[in-house]
Amino acid sequence: LDLYLCPRTVKKRMNVDPQSLLPSLPKPQELKPYPSTLAVVYEGHTDKVHSLAMHPAGQYFASCSSDGSVRVWEIASGRCHRKWDLGASVACVAWNPNPATSIIAAAVGDECVLLDMTLGEGALEEGGAAIAELLKVGREAKTNRGQIEGKKEVVTWSEPTSAEQEKGVLLKIAHSKPLIQVAWHHKGDYLVTLAPTANSRAVLIHQMSKMQSQNPFTKSKADARKVLFHPSKPFLFVATRSHVKIYNLQKQTLAKSLIGGFKMLSSFDIHPGGDNVVCSSVDRRMSWFDMDLSTKPYKTLRYNNTGLRSISMHKKLPLFAAGGEDGVVYVFHGMVYQDLMQNPFIVPLKRLHAHKCDKFDGVLDAIFHPTQPWLFTCGVDQTVRMFTER
């Protein structure tokens, strides 16, 4: 009876080609240049290499390791140009982006050690006078401030010993807890340090020309993972375990909070234009944020089989790369258009089997050359590798 009362309908079947549902992406050959071939292996460290920093002109790069050394390598020849033994595991290095002041900041235990590339063996010729003038101004400001204020500083700025000065150690900034990261402002006068176990003093900003440090936060930042300055505006990006917070340093307010739904955010980097952020996480996720569009990810990518440890964007070319715990680096094309109505264009390009891995880590850091499509990676196999286009 039910069948009798029910009207008969003809079901229309849709004949859809599965290929038409896929987005039409250009071939990787059309998006060249991008790094695809291993060119140079830089060997010399005796323990895992944690971090890399690039010279502003792209002639050298610095690396730091658990073996307590900071090394400067000449890119073209592959030789170790300079070496400092700092006596403890070095967690991070950062090269001053101002070409006039060739200073390397290194996070060594609870100290931020400033290294001068114009002093000691293998010194660079240019920049010595500018660094000497910067130190002179900073010492005068520190002396005047001490006479007027007499209040306790958040950190201790100390001069190196005569033996350390001969090696090229400029200054030491002693913190209360171990540092995990250091990063420079784009003008080269300010640097920010991160020590998560220091609670409310986890993030500190230091000014070279005044030898002065300030604490921008009163609340604890114990879950902070990474900090970076905005490429052009007075903003500070602080990545926590689950989101990226953007603070306006002039107004001293929280400007924006990027929410990606991460279980454990590992790293992030900012597009040179300053309006896009790309994040990596241990739960195998890469998220691209267009801050003009939304505080939620514009696109989330999952091409990797294991967690990601580092991510980096090229300063000139539309490229970014992420390094995984399995020792593989994933290279992407990421074009940002001047037209605000046009969304960023993201295409996966290449998988590079860069480093051997242990049970937990593979690639620990990855950075691009400032002008060329060259990628530098470091990892637990004690080497630094350079990948170039074919």
Short mmCIF file of C-alpha atoms in Angstrom, two decimals:
data_model
loop_
_atom_site.label_atom_id
_atom_site.label_comp_id
_atom_site.label_asym_id
_atom_site.label_seq_id
_atom_site.Cartn_x
_atom_site.Cartn_y
_atom_site.Cartn_z
CA LEU A 1 0.00 0.00 0.00
CA ASP A 2 2.85 2.41 0.85
CA LEU A 3 4.46 1.75 -2.50
CA TYR A 4 1.14 2.33 -4.25
CA LEU A 5 0.64 5.75 -2.64
CA CYS A 6 4.22 6.90 -3.08
CA PRO A 7 4.75 8.73 -6.39
CA ARG A 8 7.45 7.36 -8.61
CA THR A 9 10.43 9.69 -9.09
CA VAL A 10 13.32 9.46 -11.45
CA LYS A 11 16.63 10.02 -9.66
CA LYS A 12 19.05 12.07 -11.66
CA ARG A 13 22.64 10.93 -11.49
CA MET A 14 25.34 13.55 -11.81
CA ASN A 15 28.21 12.58 -14.07
CA VAL A 16 31.10 14.53 -12.56
CA ASP A 17 34.68 14.08 -13.64
CA PRO A 18 36.76 13.69 -10.43
CA GLN A 19 39.63 15.62 -12.02
CA SER A 20 37.42 18.70 -12.44
CA LEU A 21 36.98 18.92 -8.65
CA LEU A 22 40.72 19.39 -8.10
CA PRO A 23 42.10 22.93 -8.19
CA SER A 24 44.01 23.80 -11.34
CA LEU A 25 47.58 24.42 -10.19
CA PRO A 26 50.52 25.35 -12.39
CA LYS A 27 53.37 22.90 -12.86
CA PRO A 28 56.37 23.37 -10.54
CA GLN A 29 58.59 24.01 -13.61
CA GLU A 30 56.57 27.16 -14.31
CA LEU A 31 57.25 28.51 -10.79
CA LYS A 32 61.04 28.37 -10.91
CA PRO A 33 63.40 29.36 -9.37
CA TYR A 34 63.14 27.35 -6.15
CA PRO A 35 65.64 25.18 -4.21
CA SER A 36 65.65 21.59 -5.41
CA THR A 37 69.21 20.20 -5.37
CA LEU A 38 71.74 19.66 -2.57
CA ALA A 39 74.77 21.84 -3.40
CA VAL A 40 76.99 22.10 -0.28
CA VAL A 41 77.26 20.28 3.07
CA TYR A 42 78.92 22.36 5.81
CA GLU A 43 80.60 20.04 8.34
CA GLY A 44 82.43 20.95 11.54
CA HIS A 45 79.99 20.93 14.45
CA THR A 46 80.26 17.96 16.82
CA ASP A 47 76.67 18.04 18.12
CA LYS A 48 73.18 18.92 16.84
CA VAL A 49 72.94 22.31 15.10
CA HIS A 50 70.08 24.37 16.57
CA SER A 51 69.87 27.61 14.63
CA LEU A 52 71.05 29.56 11.57
CA ALA A 53 71.39 33.29 10.88
CA MET A 54 72.12 35.01 7.57
CA HIS A 55 74.49 37.90 6.89
CA PRO A 56 72.46 40.90 5.53
CA ALA A 57 74.38 40.87 2.22
CA GLY A 58 74.22 37.07 1.92
CA GLN A 59 77.97 36.43 1.83
CA TYR A 60 78.12 34.50 5.13
CA PHE A 61 75.84 32.71 7.54
CA ALA A 62 76.19 31.78 11.22
CA SER A 63 75.29 28.51 12.94
CA CYS A 64 75.14 27.47 16.60
CA SER A 65 75.25 24.05 18.19
CA SER A 66 74.99 22.07 21.42
CA ASP A 67 78.78 21.70 21.25
CA GLY A 68 79.01 25.28 22.61
CA SER A 69 80.29 26.89 19.43
CA VAL A 70 79.09 29.59 17.04
CA ARG A 71 80.55 29.27 13.54
CA VAL A 72 80.47 31.69 10.62
CA TRP A 73 80.61 30.02 7.19
CA GLU A 74 81.48 31.49 3.83
CA ILE A 75 78.66 30.45 1.52
CA ALA A 76 80.58 30.34 -1.77
CA SER A 77 83.58 28.29 -0.60
CA GLY A 78 81.96 26.25 2.17
CA ARG A 79 84.81 26.92 4.60
CA CYS A 80 84.43 27.89 8.26
CA HIS A 81 85.37 31.58 8.30
CA ARG A 82 85.14 32.18 12.06
CA LYS A 83 84.51 30.23 15.26
CA TRP A 84 83.70 31.13 18.89
CA ASP A 85 83.72 28.58 21.73
CA LEU A 86 81.26 29.93 24.29
CA GLY A 87 81.48 27.10 26.84
CA ALA A 88 77.81 26.06 26.91
CA SER A 89 75.11 24.91 24.50
CA VAL A 90 74.00 27.73 22.19
CA ALA A 91 70.25 27.69 21.57
CA CYS A 92 69.89 30.43 18.96
CA VAL A 93 71.83 32.94 16.84
CA ALA A 94 70.64 36.11 15.10
CA TRP A 95 72.62 38.41 12.79
CA ASN A 96 72.04 42.16 13.03
CA PRO A 97 70.13 43.18 9.85
CA ASN A 98 71.90 46.57 9.74
CA PRO A 99 74.91 46.12 7.38
CA ALA A 100 76.83 48.89 9.18
CA THR A 101 76.90 47.00 12.50
CA SER A 102 77.94 43.39 11.91
CA ILE A 103 76.96 41.93 15.29
CA ILE A 104 75.80 38.37 16.02
CA ALA A 105 73.59 37.77 19.07
CA ALA A 106 73.81 34.28 20.60
CA ALA A 107 71.60 32.75 23.33
CA VAL A 108 74.05 30.89 25.61
CA GLY A 109 72.41 29.51 28.74
CA ASP A 110 70.96 32.49 30.64
CA GLU A 111 73.14 35.01 28.75
CA CYS A 112 72.72 36.85 25.47
CA VAL A 113 76.26 37.18 24.13
CA LEU A 114 76.94 39.82 21.45
CA LEU A 115 79.75 38.86 19.06
CA ASP A 116 81.63 41.39 16.93
CA MET A 117 82.50 40.26 13.39
CA THR A 118 85.01 43.14 13.02
CA LEU A 119 87.34 41.93 15.81
CA GLY A 120 89.59 38.90 16.21
CA GLU A 121 90.75 36.32 13.70
CA GLY A 122 88.86 36.38 10.38
CA ALA A 123 87.40 39.83 11.07
CA LEU A 124 85.35 41.71 8.49
CA GLU A 125 86.85 45.02 7.37
CA GLU A 126 83.77 47.25 7.28
CA GLY A 127 81.61 48.18 10.27
CA GLY A 128 84.20 48.46 13.06
CA ALA A 129 83.87 52.24 13.48
CA ALA A 130 80.04 52.08 13.56
CA ILE A 131 80.08 49.38 16.26
CA ALA A 132 82.63 51.32 18.35
CA GLU A 133 80.45 54.46 18.13
CA LEU A 134 77.33 52.47 19.08
CA LEU A 135 79.08 51.04 22.16
CA LYS A 136 80.42 54.46 23.15
CA VAL A 137 76.93 56.02 23.02
CA GLY A 138 75.45 53.06 24.88
CA ARG A 139 78.03 53.20 27.70
CA GLU A 140 77.53 56.95 28.15
CA ALA A 141 73.75 56.50 28.33
CA LYS A 142 74.15 53.67 30.86
CA THR A 143 76.47 55.78 33.05
CA ASN A 144 74.13 58.79 32.99
CA ARG A 145 71.11 56.62 33.74
CA GLY A 146 72.86 55.00 36.70
CA GLN A 147 73.69 58.39 38.21
CA ILE A 148 70.14 59.70 37.83
CA GLU A 149 67.85 56.75 38.51
CA GLY A 150 69.70 54.29 40.72
CA LYS A 151 66.96 51.67 40.28
CA LYS A 152 67.49 47.99 39.64
CA GLU A 153 67.63 46.85 35.99
CA VAL A 154 65.63 43.86 34.73
CA VAL A 155 68.87 42.31 33.35
CA THR A 156 72.60 42.88 33.82
CA TRP A 157 74.67 44.37 30.99
CA SER A 158 78.30 43.35 31.56
CA GLU A 159 81.60 43.91 29.78
CA PRO A 160 83.62 40.86 28.63
CA THR A 161 87.08 40.01 29.97
CA SER A 162 90.16 41.12 28.03
CA ALA A 163 90.62 37.58 26.68
CA GLU A 164 87.01 37.50 25.48
CA GLN A 165 87.38 40.94 23.90
CA GLU A 166 90.31 39.71 21.80
CA LYS A 167 88.13 36.89 20.49
CA GLY A 168 85.43 39.39 19.47
CA VAL A 169 82.93 39.26 22.37
CA LEU A 170 81.30 42.70 22.64
CA LEU A 171 78.83 42.50 25.52
CA LYS A 172 76.95 40.06 27.70
CA ILE A 173 73.36 40.49 28.83
CA ALA A 174 72.69 38.23 31.85
CA HIS A 175 69.09 37.05 32.37
CA SER A 176 67.50 35.23 35.28
CA LYS A 177 66.57 32.08 33.32
CA PRO A 178 67.89 30.17 30.25
CA LEU A 179 67.17 31.74 26.85
CA ILE A 180 65.73 29.81 23.92
CA GLN A 181 65.58 32.57 21.30
CA VAL A 182 66.92 35.98 20.29
CA ALA A 183 65.76 38.18 17.37
CA TRP A 184 66.72 41.63 16.03
CA HIS A 185 64.54 44.58 15.05
CA HIS A 186 64.85 45.48 11.35
CA LYS A 187 66.73 48.72 12.16
CA GLY A 188 69.36 46.85 14.17
CA ASP A 189 69.21 48.84 17.44
CA TYR A 190 66.72 46.69 19.36
CA LEU A 191 66.72 42.96 20.03
CA VAL A 192 64.22 40.76 21.83
CA THR A 193 65.02 37.70 23.95
CA LEU A 194 62.79 34.83 25.05
CA ALA A 195 63.20 32.84 28.29
CA PRO A 196 59.86 31.03 28.92
CA THR A 197 60.72 29.88 32.45
CA ALA A 198 61.22 33.52 33.59
CA ASN A 199 57.41 33.96 33.83
CA SER A 200 56.60 37.71 33.64
CA ARG A 201 60.16 38.44 32.45
CA ALA A 202 60.01 35.85 29.68
CA VAL A 203 60.05 38.43 26.87
CA LEU A 204 62.51 41.33 27.19
CA ILE A 205 63.44 44.07 24.69
CA HIS A 206 66.99 45.43 24.75
CA GLN A 207 68.24 48.67 23.17
CA MET A 208 71.89 48.76 22.10
CA SER A 209 72.31 52.54 21.83
CA LYS A 210 71.21 53.03 25.47
CA MET A 211 72.32 49.67 26.92
CA GLN A 212 68.85 49.50 28.40
CA SER A 213 66.35 46.66 28.77
CA GLN A 214 62.61 46.84 29.26
CA ASN A 215 59.86 44.38 30.05
CA PRO A 216 56.83 45.02 27.79
CA PHE A 217 54.57 42.59 29.69
CA THR A 218 53.39 42.32 33.28
CA LYS A 219 51.63 38.96 32.91
CA SER A 220 53.49 35.66 32.61
CA LYS A 221 54.49 34.48 29.12
CA ALA A 222 55.56 31.00 30.22
CA ASP A 223 53.90 29.35 27.20
CA ALA A 224 55.69 31.55 24.63
CA ARG A 225 57.43 29.62 21.84
CA LYS A 226 58.87 32.32 19.58
CA VAL A 227 58.99 36.13 19.30
CA LEU A 228 59.60 38.36 16.27
CA PHE A 229 59.42 42.05 15.41
CA HIS A 230 57.17 43.21 12.55
CA PRO A 231 59.24 43.94 9.39
CA SER A 232 58.23 47.62 9.30
CA LYS A 233 55.65 48.54 11.99
CA PRO A 234 56.08 48.85 15.80
CA PHE A 235 54.44 45.46 16.45
CA LEU A 236 55.76 42.47 18.38
CA PHE A 237 54.58 38.95 17.50
CA VAL A 238 54.51 36.43 20.36
CA ALA A 239 53.70 32.82 19.49
CA THR A 240 52.25 30.70 22.31
CA ARG A 241 51.31 27.03 22.22
CA SER A 242 47.96 27.60 20.51
CA HIS A 243 47.96 31.05 18.87
CA VAL A 244 50.03 34.08 17.77
CA LYS A 245 49.46 37.35 19.63
CA ILE A 246 50.36 40.68 18.01
CA TYR A 247 51.11 43.59 20.34
CA ASN A 248 51.32 47.26 19.41
CA LEU A 249 54.44 48.48 21.23
CA GLN A 250 53.62 52.19 20.79
CA LYS A 251 50.11 51.97 22.22
CA GLN A 252 51.08 49.05 24.53
CA THR A 253 47.94 47.12 23.61
CA LEU A 254 47.05 43.73 22.11
CA ALA A 255 46.32 44.47 18.44
CA LYS A 256 45.28 41.03 17.22
CA SER A 257 45.32 37.34 18.11
CA LEU A 258 45.68 34.71 15.37
CA ILE A 259 43.79 31.52 16.24
CA GLY A 260 44.74 28.41 14.29
CA GLY A 261 43.52 25.59 16.52
CA PHE A 262 47.05 24.27 17.06
CA LYS A 263 47.78 21.62 19.65
CA MET A 264 51.41 22.72 19.86
CA LEU A 265 52.70 25.57 17.72
CA SER A 266 56.42 25.13 16.95
CA SER A 267 57.42 28.14 14.83
CA PHE A 268 56.18 30.98 12.65
CA ASP A 269 57.51 33.57 10.22
CA ILE A 270 56.24 36.88 8.83
CA HIS A 271 55.96 37.78 5.15
CA PRO A 272 58.21 40.76 4.23
CA GLY A 273 55.08 42.79 3.44
CA GLY A 274 53.98 42.30 7.05
CA ASP A 275 50.35 41.34 6.39
CA ASN A 276 50.74 37.55 6.16
CA VAL A 277 51.98 35.04 8.72
CA VAL A 278 52.76 31.36 8.21
CA CYS A 279 52.85 28.97 11.20
CA SER A 280 54.02 25.39 11.74
CA SER A 281 52.97 23.03 14.49
CA VAL A 282 53.97 19.70 16.00
CA ASP A 283 50.56 18.25 15.02
CA ARG A 284 51.61 18.18 11.32
CA ARG A 285 49.96 21.41 10.30
CA MET A 286 51.00 24.51 8.34
CA SER A 287 48.65 27.49 8.48
CA TRP A 288 48.76 30.65 6.36
CA PHE A 289 47.14 33.70 7.95
CA ASP A 290 46.10 36.72 5.90
CA MET A 291 45.75 39.30 8.69
CA ASP A 292 43.74 41.72 6.51
CA LEU A 293 41.23 38.95 5.85
CA SER A 294 40.71 37.21 9.20
CA THR A 295 42.30 36.10 12.45
CA LYS A 296 41.65 32.48 11.37
CA PRO A 297 43.79 30.63 8.81
CA TYR A 298 43.23 31.47 5.15
CA LYS A 299 44.63 28.04 4.27
CA THR A 300 45.82 25.02 6.27
CA LEU A 301 48.21 22.54 4.68
CA ARG A 302 49.04 18.98 5.72
CA TYR A 303 51.64 17.44 3.42
CA ASN A 304 53.99 16.04 6.04
CA ASN A 305 53.96 12.72 7.87
CA THR A 306 55.45 13.99 11.15
CA GLY A 307 55.47 17.15 13.22
CA LEU A 308 57.08 20.36 11.94
CA ARG A 309 59.89 22.10 13.81
CA SER A 310 60.66 25.22 11.77
CA ILE A 311 59.25 27.42 9.03
CA SER A 312 60.79 30.28 7.06
CA MET A 313 59.77 32.75 4.35
CA HIS A 314 62.01 34.22 1.66
CA LYS A 315 62.54 37.99 1.96
CA LYS A 316 62.39 38.70 -1.80
CA LEU A 317 60.97 35.69 -3.68
CA PRO A 318 57.52 34.06 -3.24
CA LEU A 319 58.91 31.02 -1.40
CA PHE A 320 58.53 29.46 2.03
CA ALA A 321 59.77 26.19 3.52
CA ALA A 322 59.00 24.03 6.56
CA GLY A 323 61.29 21.45 8.18
CA GLY A 324 59.91 18.28 9.73
CA GLU A 325 60.89 15.85 12.47
CA ASP A 326 61.48 13.19 9.80
CA GLY A 327 64.37 15.20 8.29
CA VAL A 328 62.34 16.31 5.26
CA VAL A 329 61.98 19.95 4.16
CA TYR A 330 58.84 20.97 2.27
CA VAL A 331 59.22 23.88 -0.17
CA PHE A 332 56.18 25.95 -1.23
CA HIS A 333 55.40 28.78 -3.62
CA GLY A 334 53.52 31.52 -1.76
CA MET A 335 52.65 34.57 -3.85
CA VAL A 336 51.12 37.64 -2.17
CA TYR A 337 49.55 40.15 -4.59
CA GLN A 338 49.44 43.93 -4.33
CA ASP A 339 45.73 43.79 -5.19
CA LEU A 340 43.96 43.34 -1.84
CA MET A 341 40.98 41.69 -3.58
CA GLN A 342 43.19 38.80 -4.73
CA ASN A 343 43.94 36.02 -2.26
CA PRO A 344 47.48 34.64 -1.71
CA PHE A 345 48.43 31.85 -4.13
CA ILE A 346 50.02 28.78 -2.50
CA VAL A 347 51.45 25.79 -4.40
CA PRO A 348 53.51 22.85 -3.04
CA LEU A 349 56.79 22.56 -4.98
CA LYS A 350 59.32 20.09 -3.61
CA ARG A 351 60.15 17.61 -0.85
CA LEU A 352 63.83 17.70 0.09
CA HIS A 353 65.27 14.82 2.12
CA ALA A 354 67.70 17.06 3.99
CA HIS A 355 68.86 15.43 7.24
CA LYS A 356 68.97 12.16 9.11
CA CYS A 357 66.64 12.04 12.09
CA ASP A 358 66.64 10.52 15.56
CA LYS A 359 63.48 9.44 17.40
CA PHE A 360 62.35 13.01 18.06
CA ASP A 361 64.00 15.52 15.72
CA GLY A 362 65.22 15.89 12.17
CA VAL A 363 65.40 19.43 10.76
CA LEU A 364 65.84 22.02 13.53
CA ASP A 365 66.01 25.24 11.49
CA ALA A 366 65.71 26.45 7.90
CA ILE A 367 66.46 29.88 6.42
CA PHE A 368 66.60 31.38 2.93
CA HIS A 369 69.36 33.42 1.33
CA PRO A 370 68.36 37.13 1.29
CA THR A 371 68.36 37.42 -2.52
CA GLN A 372 68.97 34.00 -4.16
CA PRO A 373 66.57 31.00 -4.22
CA TRP A 374 68.88 29.07 -1.88
CA LEU A 375 67.73 27.24 1.24
CA PHE A 376 69.95 26.46 4.26
CA THR A 377 68.91 23.77 6.74
CA CYS A 378 70.43 22.35 9.93
CA GLY A 379 69.56 19.33 12.01
CA VAL A 380 70.48 16.65 14.51
CA ASP A 381 73.03 15.05 12.15
CA GLN A 382 75.53 17.86 13.04
CA THR A 383 75.56 19.34 9.51
CA VAL A 384 74.28 22.41 7.66
CA ARG A 385 73.12 21.89 4.06
CA MET A 386 72.53 24.30 1.21
CA PHE A 387 69.94 23.55 -1.48
CA THR A 388 69.96 25.51 -4.73
CA GLU A 389 68.01 25.50 -7.99
CA ARG A 390 69.14 23.13 -10.71
#
